[in-house]
Short mmCIF file of C-alpha atoms in Angstrom, two decimals:
data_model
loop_
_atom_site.label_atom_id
_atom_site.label_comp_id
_atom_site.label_asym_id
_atom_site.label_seq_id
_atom_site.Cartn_x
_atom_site.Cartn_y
_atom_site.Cartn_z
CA UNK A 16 -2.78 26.55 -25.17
CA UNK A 17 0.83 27.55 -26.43
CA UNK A 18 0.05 31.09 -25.82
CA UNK A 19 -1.55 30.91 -22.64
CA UNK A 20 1.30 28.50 -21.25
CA UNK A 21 3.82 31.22 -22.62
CA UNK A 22 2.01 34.23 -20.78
CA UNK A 23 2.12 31.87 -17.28
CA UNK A 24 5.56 31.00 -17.56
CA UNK A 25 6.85 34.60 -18.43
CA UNK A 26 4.63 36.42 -16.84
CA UNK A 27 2.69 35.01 -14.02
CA UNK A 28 0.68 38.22 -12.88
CA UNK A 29 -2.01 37.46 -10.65
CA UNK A 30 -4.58 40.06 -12.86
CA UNK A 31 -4.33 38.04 -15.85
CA UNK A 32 -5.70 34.61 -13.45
CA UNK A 33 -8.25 36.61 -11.15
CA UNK A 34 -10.16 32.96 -10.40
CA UNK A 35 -7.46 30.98 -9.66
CA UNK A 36 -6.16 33.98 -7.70
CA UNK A 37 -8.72 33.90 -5.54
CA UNK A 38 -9.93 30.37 -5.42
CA UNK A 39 -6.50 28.04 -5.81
CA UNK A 40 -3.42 29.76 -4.96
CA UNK A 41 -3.86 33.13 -3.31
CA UNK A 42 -0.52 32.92 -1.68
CA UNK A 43 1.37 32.74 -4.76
CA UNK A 44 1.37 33.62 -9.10
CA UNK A 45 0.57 31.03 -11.11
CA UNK A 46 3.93 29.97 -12.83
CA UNK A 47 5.01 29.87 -9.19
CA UNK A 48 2.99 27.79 -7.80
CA UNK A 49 2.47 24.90 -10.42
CA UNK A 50 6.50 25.18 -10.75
CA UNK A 51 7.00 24.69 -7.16
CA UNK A 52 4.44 22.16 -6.42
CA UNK A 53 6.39 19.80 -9.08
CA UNK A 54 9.74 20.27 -7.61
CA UNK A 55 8.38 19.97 -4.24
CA UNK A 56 7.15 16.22 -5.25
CA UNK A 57 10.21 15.70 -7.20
CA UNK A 58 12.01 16.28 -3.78
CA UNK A 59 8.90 14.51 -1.50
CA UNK A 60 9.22 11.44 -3.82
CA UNK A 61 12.50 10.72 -3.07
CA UNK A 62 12.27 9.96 -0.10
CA UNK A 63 8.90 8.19 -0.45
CA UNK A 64 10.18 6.20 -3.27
CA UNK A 65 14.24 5.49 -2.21
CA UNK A 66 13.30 2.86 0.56
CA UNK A 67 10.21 1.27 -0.97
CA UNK A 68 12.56 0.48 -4.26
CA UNK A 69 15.36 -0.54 -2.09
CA UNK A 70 13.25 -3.33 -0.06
CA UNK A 71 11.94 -4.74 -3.68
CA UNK A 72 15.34 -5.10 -4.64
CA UNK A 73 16.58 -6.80 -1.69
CA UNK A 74 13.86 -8.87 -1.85
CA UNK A 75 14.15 -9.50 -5.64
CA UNK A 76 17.97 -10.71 -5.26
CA UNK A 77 17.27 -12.39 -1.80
CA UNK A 78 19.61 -9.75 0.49
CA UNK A 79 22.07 -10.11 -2.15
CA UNK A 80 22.31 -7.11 -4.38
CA UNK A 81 24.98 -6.54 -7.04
CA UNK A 82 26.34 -2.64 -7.81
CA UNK A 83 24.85 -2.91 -11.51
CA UNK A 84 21.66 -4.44 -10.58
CA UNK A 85 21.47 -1.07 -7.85
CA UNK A 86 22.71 1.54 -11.05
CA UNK A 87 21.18 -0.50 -14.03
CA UNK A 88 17.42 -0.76 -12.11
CA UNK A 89 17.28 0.44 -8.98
CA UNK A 90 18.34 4.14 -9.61
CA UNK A 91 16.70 4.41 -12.89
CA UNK A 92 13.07 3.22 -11.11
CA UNK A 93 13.27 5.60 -8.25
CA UNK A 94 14.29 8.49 -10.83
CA UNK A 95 11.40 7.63 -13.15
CA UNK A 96 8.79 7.30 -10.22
CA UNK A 97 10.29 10.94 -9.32
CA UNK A 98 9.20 12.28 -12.54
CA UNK A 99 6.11 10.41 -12.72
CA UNK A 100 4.45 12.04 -9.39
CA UNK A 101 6.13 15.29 -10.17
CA UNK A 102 4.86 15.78 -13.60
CA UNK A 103 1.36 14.97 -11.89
CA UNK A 104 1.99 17.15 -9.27
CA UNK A 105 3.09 19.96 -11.39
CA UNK A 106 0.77 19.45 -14.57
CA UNK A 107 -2.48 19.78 -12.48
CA UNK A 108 -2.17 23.34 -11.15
CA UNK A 109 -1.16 24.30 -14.97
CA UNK A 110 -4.11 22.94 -16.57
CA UNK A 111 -6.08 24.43 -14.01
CA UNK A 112 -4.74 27.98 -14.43
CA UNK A 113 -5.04 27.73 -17.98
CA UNK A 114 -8.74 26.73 -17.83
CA UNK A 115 -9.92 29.51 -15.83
CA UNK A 116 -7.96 32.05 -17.92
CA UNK A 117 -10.98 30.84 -20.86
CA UNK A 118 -13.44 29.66 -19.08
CA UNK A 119 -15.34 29.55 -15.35
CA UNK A 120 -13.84 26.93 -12.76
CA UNK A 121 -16.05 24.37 -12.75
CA UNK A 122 -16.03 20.74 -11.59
CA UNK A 123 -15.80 20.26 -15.28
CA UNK A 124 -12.32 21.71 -14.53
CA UNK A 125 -11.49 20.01 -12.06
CA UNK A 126 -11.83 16.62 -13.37
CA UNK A 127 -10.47 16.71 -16.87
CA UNK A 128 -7.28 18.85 -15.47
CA UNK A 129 -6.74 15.72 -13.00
CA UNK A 130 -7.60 13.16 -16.06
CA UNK A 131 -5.05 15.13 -18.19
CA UNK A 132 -2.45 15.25 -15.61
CA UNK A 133 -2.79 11.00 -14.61
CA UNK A 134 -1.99 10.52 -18.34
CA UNK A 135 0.80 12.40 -18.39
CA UNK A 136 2.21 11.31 -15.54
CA UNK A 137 1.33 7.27 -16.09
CA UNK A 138 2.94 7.21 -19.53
CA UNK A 139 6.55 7.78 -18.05
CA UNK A 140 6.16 4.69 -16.31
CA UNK A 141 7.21 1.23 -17.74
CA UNK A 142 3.68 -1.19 -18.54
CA UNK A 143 4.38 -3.41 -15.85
CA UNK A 144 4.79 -0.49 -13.29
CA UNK A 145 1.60 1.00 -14.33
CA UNK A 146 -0.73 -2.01 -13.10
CA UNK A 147 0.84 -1.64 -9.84
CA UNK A 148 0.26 2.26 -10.16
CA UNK A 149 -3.23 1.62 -11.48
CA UNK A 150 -4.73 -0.93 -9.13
CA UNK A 151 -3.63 1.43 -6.06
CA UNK A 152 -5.33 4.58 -7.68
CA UNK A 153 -8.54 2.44 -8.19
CA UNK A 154 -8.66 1.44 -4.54
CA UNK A 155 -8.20 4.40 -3.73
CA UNK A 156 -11.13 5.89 -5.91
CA UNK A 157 -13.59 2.86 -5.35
CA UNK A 158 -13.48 3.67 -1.39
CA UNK A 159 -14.54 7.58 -2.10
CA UNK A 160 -17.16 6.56 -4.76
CA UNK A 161 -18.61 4.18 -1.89
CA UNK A 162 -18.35 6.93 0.77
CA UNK A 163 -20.08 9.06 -1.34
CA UNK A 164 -23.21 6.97 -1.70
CA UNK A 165 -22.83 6.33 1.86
CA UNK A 166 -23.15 9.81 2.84
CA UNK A 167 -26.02 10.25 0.35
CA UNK A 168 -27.87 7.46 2.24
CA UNK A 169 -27.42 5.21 -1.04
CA UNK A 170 -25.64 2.60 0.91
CA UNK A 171 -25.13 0.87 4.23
CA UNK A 172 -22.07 1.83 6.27
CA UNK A 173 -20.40 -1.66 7.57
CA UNK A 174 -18.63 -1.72 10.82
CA UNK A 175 -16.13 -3.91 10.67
CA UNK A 176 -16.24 -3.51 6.85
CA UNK A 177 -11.95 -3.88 6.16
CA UNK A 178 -11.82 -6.70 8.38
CA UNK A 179 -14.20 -8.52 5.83
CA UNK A 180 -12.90 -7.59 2.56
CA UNK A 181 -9.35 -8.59 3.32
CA UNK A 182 -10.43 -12.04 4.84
CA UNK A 183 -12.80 -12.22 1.51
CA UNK A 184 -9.84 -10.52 -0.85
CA UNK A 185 -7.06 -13.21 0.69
CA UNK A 186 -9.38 -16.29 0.61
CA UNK A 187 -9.60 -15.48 -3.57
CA UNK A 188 -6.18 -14.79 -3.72
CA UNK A 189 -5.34 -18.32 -1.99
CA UNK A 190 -7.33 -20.32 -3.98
CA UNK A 191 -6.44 -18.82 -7.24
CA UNK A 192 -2.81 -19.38 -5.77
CA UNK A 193 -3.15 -23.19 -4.89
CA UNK A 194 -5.25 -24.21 -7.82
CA UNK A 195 -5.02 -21.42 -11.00
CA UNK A 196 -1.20 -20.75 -10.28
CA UNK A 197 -1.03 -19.53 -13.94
CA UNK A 198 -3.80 -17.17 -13.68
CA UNK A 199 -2.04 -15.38 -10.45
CA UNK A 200 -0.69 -12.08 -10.97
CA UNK A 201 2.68 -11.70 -10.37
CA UNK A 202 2.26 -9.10 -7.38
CA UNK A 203 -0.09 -11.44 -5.64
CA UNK A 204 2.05 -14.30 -6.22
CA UNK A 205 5.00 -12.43 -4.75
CA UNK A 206 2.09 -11.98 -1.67
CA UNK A 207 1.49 -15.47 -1.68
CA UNK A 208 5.45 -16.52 -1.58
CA UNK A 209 6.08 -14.10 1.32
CA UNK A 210 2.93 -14.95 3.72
CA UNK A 211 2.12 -18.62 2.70
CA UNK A 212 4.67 -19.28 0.77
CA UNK A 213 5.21 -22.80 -1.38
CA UNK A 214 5.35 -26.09 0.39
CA UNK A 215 7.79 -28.13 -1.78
CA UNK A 216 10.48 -24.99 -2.48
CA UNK A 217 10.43 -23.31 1.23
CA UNK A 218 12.34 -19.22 0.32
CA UNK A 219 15.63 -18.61 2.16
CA UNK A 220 13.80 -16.48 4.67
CA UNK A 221 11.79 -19.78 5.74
CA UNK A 222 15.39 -22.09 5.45
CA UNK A 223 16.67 -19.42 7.67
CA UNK A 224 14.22 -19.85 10.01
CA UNK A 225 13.85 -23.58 10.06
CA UNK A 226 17.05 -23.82 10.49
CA UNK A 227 16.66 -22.01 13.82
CA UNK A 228 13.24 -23.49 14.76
CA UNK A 229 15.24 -27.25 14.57
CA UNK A 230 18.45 -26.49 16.21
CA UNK A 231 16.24 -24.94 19.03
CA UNK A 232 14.01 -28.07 18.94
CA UNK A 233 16.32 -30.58 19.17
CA UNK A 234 18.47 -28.66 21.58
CA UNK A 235 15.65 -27.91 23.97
CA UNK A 236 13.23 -30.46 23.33
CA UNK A 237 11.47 -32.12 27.19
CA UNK A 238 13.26 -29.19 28.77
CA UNK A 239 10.76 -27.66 31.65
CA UNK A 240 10.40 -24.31 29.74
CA UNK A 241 10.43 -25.37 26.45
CA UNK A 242 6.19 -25.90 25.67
CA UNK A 243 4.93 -29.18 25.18
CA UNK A 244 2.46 -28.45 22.14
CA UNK A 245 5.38 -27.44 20.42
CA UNK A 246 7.97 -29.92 21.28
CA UNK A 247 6.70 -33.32 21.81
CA UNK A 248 8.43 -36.08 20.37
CA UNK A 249 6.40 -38.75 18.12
CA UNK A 250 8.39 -41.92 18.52
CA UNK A 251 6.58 -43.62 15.17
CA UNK A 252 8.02 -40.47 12.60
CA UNK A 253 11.14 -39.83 14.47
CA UNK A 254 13.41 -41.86 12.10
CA UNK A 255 11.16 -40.82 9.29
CA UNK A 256 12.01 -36.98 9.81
CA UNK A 257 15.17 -35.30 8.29
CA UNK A 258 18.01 -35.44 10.45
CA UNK A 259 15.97 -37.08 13.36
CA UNK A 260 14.73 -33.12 13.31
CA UNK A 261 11.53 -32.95 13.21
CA UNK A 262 9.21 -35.10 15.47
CA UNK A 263 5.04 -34.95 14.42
CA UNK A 264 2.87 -36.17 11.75
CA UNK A 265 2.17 -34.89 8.92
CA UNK A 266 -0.57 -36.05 6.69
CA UNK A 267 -0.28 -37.97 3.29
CA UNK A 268 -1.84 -34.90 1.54
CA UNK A 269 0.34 -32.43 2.30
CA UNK A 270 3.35 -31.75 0.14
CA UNK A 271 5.22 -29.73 2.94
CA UNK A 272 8.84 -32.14 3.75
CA UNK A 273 8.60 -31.46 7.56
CA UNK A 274 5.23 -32.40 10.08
CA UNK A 275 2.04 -30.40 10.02
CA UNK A 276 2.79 -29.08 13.42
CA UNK A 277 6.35 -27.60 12.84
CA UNK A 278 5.00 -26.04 8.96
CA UNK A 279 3.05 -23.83 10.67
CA UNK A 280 4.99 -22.96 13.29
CA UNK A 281 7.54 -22.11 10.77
CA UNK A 282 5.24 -19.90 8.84
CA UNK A 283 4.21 -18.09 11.93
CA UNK A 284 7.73 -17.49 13.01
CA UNK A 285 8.55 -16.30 8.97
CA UNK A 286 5.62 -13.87 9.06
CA UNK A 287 6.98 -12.53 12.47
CA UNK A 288 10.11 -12.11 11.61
CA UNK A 289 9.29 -10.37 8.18
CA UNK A 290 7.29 -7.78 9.90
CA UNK A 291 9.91 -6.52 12.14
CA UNK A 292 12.52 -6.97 9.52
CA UNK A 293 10.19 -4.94 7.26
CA UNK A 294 9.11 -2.42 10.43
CA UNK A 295 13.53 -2.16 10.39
CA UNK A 296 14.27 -1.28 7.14
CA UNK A 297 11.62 1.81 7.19
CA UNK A 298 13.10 2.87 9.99
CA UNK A 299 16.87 2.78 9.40
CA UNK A 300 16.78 3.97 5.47
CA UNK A 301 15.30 7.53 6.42
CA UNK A 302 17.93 7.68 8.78
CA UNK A 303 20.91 7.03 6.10
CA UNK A 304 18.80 9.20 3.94
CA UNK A 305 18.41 11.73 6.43
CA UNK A 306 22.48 11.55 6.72
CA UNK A 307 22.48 10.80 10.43
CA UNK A 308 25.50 9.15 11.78
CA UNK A 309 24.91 5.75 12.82
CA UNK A 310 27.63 5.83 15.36
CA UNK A 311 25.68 7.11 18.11
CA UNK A 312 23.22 5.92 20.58
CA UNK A 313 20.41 8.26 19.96
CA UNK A 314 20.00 7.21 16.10
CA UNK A 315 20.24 3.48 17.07
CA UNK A 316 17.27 3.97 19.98
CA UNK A 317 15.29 6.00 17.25
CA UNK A 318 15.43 3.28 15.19
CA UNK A 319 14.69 0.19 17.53
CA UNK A 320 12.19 2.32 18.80
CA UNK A 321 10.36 2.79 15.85
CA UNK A 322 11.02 -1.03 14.73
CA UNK A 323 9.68 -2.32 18.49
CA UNK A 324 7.13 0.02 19.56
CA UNK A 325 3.06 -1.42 19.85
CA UNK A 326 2.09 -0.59 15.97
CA UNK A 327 5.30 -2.74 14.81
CA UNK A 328 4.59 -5.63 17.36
CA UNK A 329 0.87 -5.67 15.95
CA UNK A 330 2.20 -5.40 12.32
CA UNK A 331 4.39 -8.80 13.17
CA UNK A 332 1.52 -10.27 14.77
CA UNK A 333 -0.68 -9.80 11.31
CA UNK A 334 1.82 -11.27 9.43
CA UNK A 335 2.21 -14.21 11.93
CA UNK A 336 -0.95 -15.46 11.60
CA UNK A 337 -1.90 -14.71 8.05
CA UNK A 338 1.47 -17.08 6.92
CA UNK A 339 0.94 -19.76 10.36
CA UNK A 340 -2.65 -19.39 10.29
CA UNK A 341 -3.42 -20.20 6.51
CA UNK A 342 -1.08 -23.13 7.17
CA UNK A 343 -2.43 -24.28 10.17
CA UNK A 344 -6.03 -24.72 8.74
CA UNK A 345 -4.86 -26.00 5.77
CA UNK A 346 -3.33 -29.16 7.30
CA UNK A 347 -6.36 -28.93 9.74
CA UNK A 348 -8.70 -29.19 6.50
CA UNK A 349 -6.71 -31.91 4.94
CA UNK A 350 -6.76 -34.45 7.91
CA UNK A 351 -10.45 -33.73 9.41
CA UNK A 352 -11.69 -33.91 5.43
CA UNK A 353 -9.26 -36.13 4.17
CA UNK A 354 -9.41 -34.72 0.93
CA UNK A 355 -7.34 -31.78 -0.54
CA UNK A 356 -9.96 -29.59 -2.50
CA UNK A 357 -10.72 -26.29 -3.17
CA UNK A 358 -12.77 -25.47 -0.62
CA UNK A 359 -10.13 -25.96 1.91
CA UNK A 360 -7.80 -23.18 0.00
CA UNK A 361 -11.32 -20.69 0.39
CA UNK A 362 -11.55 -21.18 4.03
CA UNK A 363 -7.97 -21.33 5.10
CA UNK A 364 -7.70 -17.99 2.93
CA UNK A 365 -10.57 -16.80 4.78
CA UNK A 366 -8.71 -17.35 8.22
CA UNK A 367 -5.58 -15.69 7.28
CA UNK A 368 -6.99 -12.36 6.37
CA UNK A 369 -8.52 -12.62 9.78
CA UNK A 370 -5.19 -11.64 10.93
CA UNK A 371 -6.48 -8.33 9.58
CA UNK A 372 -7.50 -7.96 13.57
CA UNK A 373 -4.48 -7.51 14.62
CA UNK A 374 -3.33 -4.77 12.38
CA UNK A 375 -6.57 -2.84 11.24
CA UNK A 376 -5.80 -0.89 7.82
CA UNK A 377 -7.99 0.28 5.19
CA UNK A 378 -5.04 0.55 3.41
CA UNK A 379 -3.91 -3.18 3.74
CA UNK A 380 -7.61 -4.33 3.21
CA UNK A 381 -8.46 -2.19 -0.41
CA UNK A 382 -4.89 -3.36 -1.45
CA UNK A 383 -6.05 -7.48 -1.13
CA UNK A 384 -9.56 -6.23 -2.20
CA UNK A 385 -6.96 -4.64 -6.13
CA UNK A 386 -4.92 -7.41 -5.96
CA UNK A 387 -8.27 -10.19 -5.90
CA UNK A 388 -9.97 -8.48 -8.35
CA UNK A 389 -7.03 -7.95 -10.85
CA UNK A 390 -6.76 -11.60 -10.46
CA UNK A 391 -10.04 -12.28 -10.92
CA UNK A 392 -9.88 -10.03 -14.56
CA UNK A 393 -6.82 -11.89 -15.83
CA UNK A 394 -8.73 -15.46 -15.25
CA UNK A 395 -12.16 -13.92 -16.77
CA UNK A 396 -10.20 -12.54 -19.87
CA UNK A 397 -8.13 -16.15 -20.10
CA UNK A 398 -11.10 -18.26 -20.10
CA UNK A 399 -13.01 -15.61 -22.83
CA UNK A 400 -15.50 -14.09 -20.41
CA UNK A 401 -14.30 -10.77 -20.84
CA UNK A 402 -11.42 -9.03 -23.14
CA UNK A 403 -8.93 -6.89 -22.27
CA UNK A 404 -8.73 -2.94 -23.26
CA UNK A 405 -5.35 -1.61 -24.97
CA UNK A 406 -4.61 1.20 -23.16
CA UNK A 407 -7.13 0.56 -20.37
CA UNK A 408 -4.79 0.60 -17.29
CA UNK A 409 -3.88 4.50 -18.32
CA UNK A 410 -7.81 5.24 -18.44
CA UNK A 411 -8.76 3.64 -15.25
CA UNK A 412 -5.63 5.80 -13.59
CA UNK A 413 -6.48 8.96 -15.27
CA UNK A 414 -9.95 9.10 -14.04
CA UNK A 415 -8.89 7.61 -10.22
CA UNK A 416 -6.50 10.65 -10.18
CA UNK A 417 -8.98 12.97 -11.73
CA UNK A 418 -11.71 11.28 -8.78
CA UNK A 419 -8.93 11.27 -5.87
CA UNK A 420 -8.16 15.60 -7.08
CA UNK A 421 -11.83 16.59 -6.87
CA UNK A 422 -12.97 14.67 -3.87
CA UNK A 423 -9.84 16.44 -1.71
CA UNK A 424 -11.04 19.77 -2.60
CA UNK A 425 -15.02 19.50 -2.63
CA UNK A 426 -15.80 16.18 -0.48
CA UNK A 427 -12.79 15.85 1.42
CA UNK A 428 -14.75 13.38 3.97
CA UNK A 429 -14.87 10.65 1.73
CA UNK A 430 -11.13 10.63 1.27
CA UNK A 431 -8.67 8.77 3.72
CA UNK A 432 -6.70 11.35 6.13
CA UNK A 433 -3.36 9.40 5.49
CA UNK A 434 -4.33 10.38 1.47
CA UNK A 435 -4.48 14.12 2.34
CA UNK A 436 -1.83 14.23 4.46
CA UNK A 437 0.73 12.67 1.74
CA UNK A 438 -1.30 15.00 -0.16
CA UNK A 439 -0.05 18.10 1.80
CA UNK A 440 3.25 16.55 2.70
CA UNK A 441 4.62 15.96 -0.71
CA UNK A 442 4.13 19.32 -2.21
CA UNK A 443 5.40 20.92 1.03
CA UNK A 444 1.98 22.60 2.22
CA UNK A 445 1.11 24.05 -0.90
CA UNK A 446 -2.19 22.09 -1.68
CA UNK A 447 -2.38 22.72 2.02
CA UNK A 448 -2.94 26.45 1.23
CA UNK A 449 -5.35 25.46 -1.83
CA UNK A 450 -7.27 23.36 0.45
CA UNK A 451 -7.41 26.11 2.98
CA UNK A 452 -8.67 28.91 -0.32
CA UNK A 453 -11.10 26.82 -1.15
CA UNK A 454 -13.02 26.66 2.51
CA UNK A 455 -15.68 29.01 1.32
CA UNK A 456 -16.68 27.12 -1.89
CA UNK A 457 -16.36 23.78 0.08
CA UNK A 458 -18.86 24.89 2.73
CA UNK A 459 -21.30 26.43 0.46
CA UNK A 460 -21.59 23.43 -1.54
CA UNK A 461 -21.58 20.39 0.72
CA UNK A 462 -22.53 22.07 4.35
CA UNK A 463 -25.35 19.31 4.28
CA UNK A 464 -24.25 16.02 5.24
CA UNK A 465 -22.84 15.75 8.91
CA UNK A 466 -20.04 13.68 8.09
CA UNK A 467 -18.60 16.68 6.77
CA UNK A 468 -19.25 18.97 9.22
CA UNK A 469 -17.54 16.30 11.92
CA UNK A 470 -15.20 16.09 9.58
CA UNK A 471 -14.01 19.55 9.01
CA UNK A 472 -14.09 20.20 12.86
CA UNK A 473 -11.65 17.47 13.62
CA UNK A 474 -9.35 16.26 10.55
CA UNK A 475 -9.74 19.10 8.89
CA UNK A 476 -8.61 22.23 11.44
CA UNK A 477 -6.09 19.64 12.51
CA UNK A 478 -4.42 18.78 8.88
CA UNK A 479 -4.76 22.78 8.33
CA UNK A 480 -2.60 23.51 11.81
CA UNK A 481 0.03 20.71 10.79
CA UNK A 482 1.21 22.50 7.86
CA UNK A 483 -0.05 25.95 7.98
CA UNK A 484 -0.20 26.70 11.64
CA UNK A 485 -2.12 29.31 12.69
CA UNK A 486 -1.57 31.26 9.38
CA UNK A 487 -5.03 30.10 7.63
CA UNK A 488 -7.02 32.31 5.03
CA UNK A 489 -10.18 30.85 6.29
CA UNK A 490 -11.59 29.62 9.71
CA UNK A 491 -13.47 26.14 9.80
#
């Protein structure tokens, strides 16, 4: 490959790559387009990657970050995550052109250039990173497979199919929460502690907000406006409550130190306030990243119009009732039951990812659906029913990437819009232009199945005119 790699980097004339030419990057010579696609996510990443590691660490040091904790892990993660999707980005056109210098393009090709080009890119990351990298892939890649046999008529297509598999996905995660705490992941336990959180140590988001929920309780408490459910006084557990704060029962199986009534009302008001606080931040680090000046009106009504607009509001409300909710039923379970078992955990996990209706995301649901099942491995390799693969989190990512690659070229129906579009987006409308190349190919080989033809009227033409405008090789 040495020579081949030298002739593309030096050279780069389109004779010498007639296939690729034609079928991958038309617009451009090889050495310029693999080169550019890679700085293009280098420079796409950053700002993808900037306010997602910035949240962790606030989270991670509770709003209280130190300078070295921001130099020492902070910068160093977002730079590696860089390099990771870059080197992907930029590996996978290489490989490609240097195939079909030897050899026909084939879906052969296509998948062992994208297999090649996942390991690359996963081995820059630290282990622990490359779970999180992995289990995101795989959703990713188990939703096409299952498209695929849907659109092949080898199985069913469910309706309300992400509503179930997040209540499902959340009810495992629960139970393994309440009663396998050592068997929990440590991404769905950091789930669990910001929706449901722990009953005996509450976070300082939830003492921030019972703090608030009791001064407003006891301030306002048989005022006319202030609602009865919420507010009545219990003269019996009045004395028994701390501070003379909190006023109803709570049952002898709970472990919460407040009433039933007031834990989930907490947890409701925690989950709201999360999502806008989380809605926030998203909207006011592009801004600094952006280097807008914060001084002035406009930037400030961006922002709280991006934090308090419909899709934010409906974000809050998921969050509400997936930390309220689960609490709510839980204490519900406990006193109609009178016993604290496992099956209460199932079903009040079950009612939480209900809150799924609020916010509908495929996204949100095949993330649960990752985070259950890598759960579910760790306790089946614990207890000996299965054994774990060295190296196996690298294979599984390899061959999602490799999956996720073909399936946008040749059966771009069975892959999520929002994945194309970051697709496009990070490599600044250059797959856009492969995509567009490879029309002809694409409708040769799969003009069968409706789906795609529905498809490549109305995502398609309209992904194509985002990036490209009118300036397309090929009409759809």
């Amino acid at each position: 490959l040495l020579p081949l790699l030298r002739k593309a980097v030096m050279g780069g004339q389109q004779s010498k790559c007639s296939q690729c030419a034609e079928m991958i990057h038309p617009h451009t010579t090889c050495s310029k387009f693999w080169l550019y696609a890679a700085q293009a996510a280098f420079q796409n990443s950053i700002k993808i990657y900037t306010p997602l590691m910035i949240w962790s660490t606030l989270m991670q040091s509770r709003f209280k970050p130190t300078l070295n904790q921001l130099l020492t892990r902070t910068v160093p993660a977002i730079l590696r995550s860089c390099v990771f999707l870059s080197v992907i980005a930029g590996l996978y056109p290489l490989l490609m052109c240097l195939w079909t210098r030897s050899n026909k393009i084939s879906t052969f090709a296509w998948l062992m250039s994208g297999f090649l080009a996942g390991t690359g890119g996963i081995l820059l990351e630290k282990s622990s990173r490359r779970v999180e990298l992995t289990v995101y892939m795989c959703n990713q890649a188990l939703e096409v497979l299952y498209k695929m046999l849907m659109v092949r008529g080898f199985a069913p297509k469910i309706k309300i199919g992400s509503e179930i598999v997040l209540a499902l996905s959340f009810a495992v995660i629960n139970f393994f929460y309440k009663h396998y705490p050592q068997h929990v992941t440590s991404g769905a336990r950091n789930i669990m502690k910001v929706t449901v959180g722990t009953e005996e140590s509450p976070d300082r988001v939830e003492r921030f907000v019972s703090r608030f929920y009791f001064w407003y309780k006891n301030k306002f408490a048989g005022q006319s406006f202030a609602p009865t459910w919420l507010f009545s006084k219990d003269a019996r557990l009045g004395s028994l409550s701390p501070k003379g704060a909190d006023y109803d029962e709570k049952t002898r199986l709970c472990g919460h130190p407040s009433g039933c009534k007031s834990y989930a009302t907490i947890g409701a008001l925690k989950g709201f306030t999360l999502g806008l606080a989380i809605r926030f931040t998203f909207s006011l680090l592009p801004a600094l990243l952006k280097g807008k000046k914060l001084a002035t009106l406009d930037t400030w009504k961006k922002i709280f119009g991006a934090t308090f607009n419909l899709s934010s509001l409906k974000f809050a409300a998921f969050l509400t009732m997936m930390s309220g909710g689960t609490r709510f039923l839980t204490c519900l379970l406990r006193t109609l039951r009178k016993t604290e078992d496992k099956a209460n955990s199932l079903i009040a996990g079950a009612f939480g990812g209900l809150s799924v209706v609020f916010f509908s995301s495929t996204e949100l649901a095949m993330y649960f659906v990752g985070k259950a099942l890598e759960t579910l491995f760790y306790f089946a390799c614990e207890e000996g029913v299965l054994s774990p693969v060295k190296g196996g989190e690298v294979i599984l990512f390899a061959a999602s990437t490799s999956l996720m690659f073909w399936a946008s070229f040749h059966e771009p129906h069975t892959v999520r819009p929002s994945y194309l579009n970051f697709l496009f987006k990070s490599s600044n409308a250059h797959w856009a232009k492969v995509y567009d190349a490879y029309t002809p190919i694409r409708n040769a080989t799969m003009a069968g199945p409706a789906e795609f033809k529905d498809w490549n009227e109305k995502v398609g033409r309209s992904l194509l005119r985002k990036y490209l405008g009118d300036n397309t090789i090929h009409t759809h």
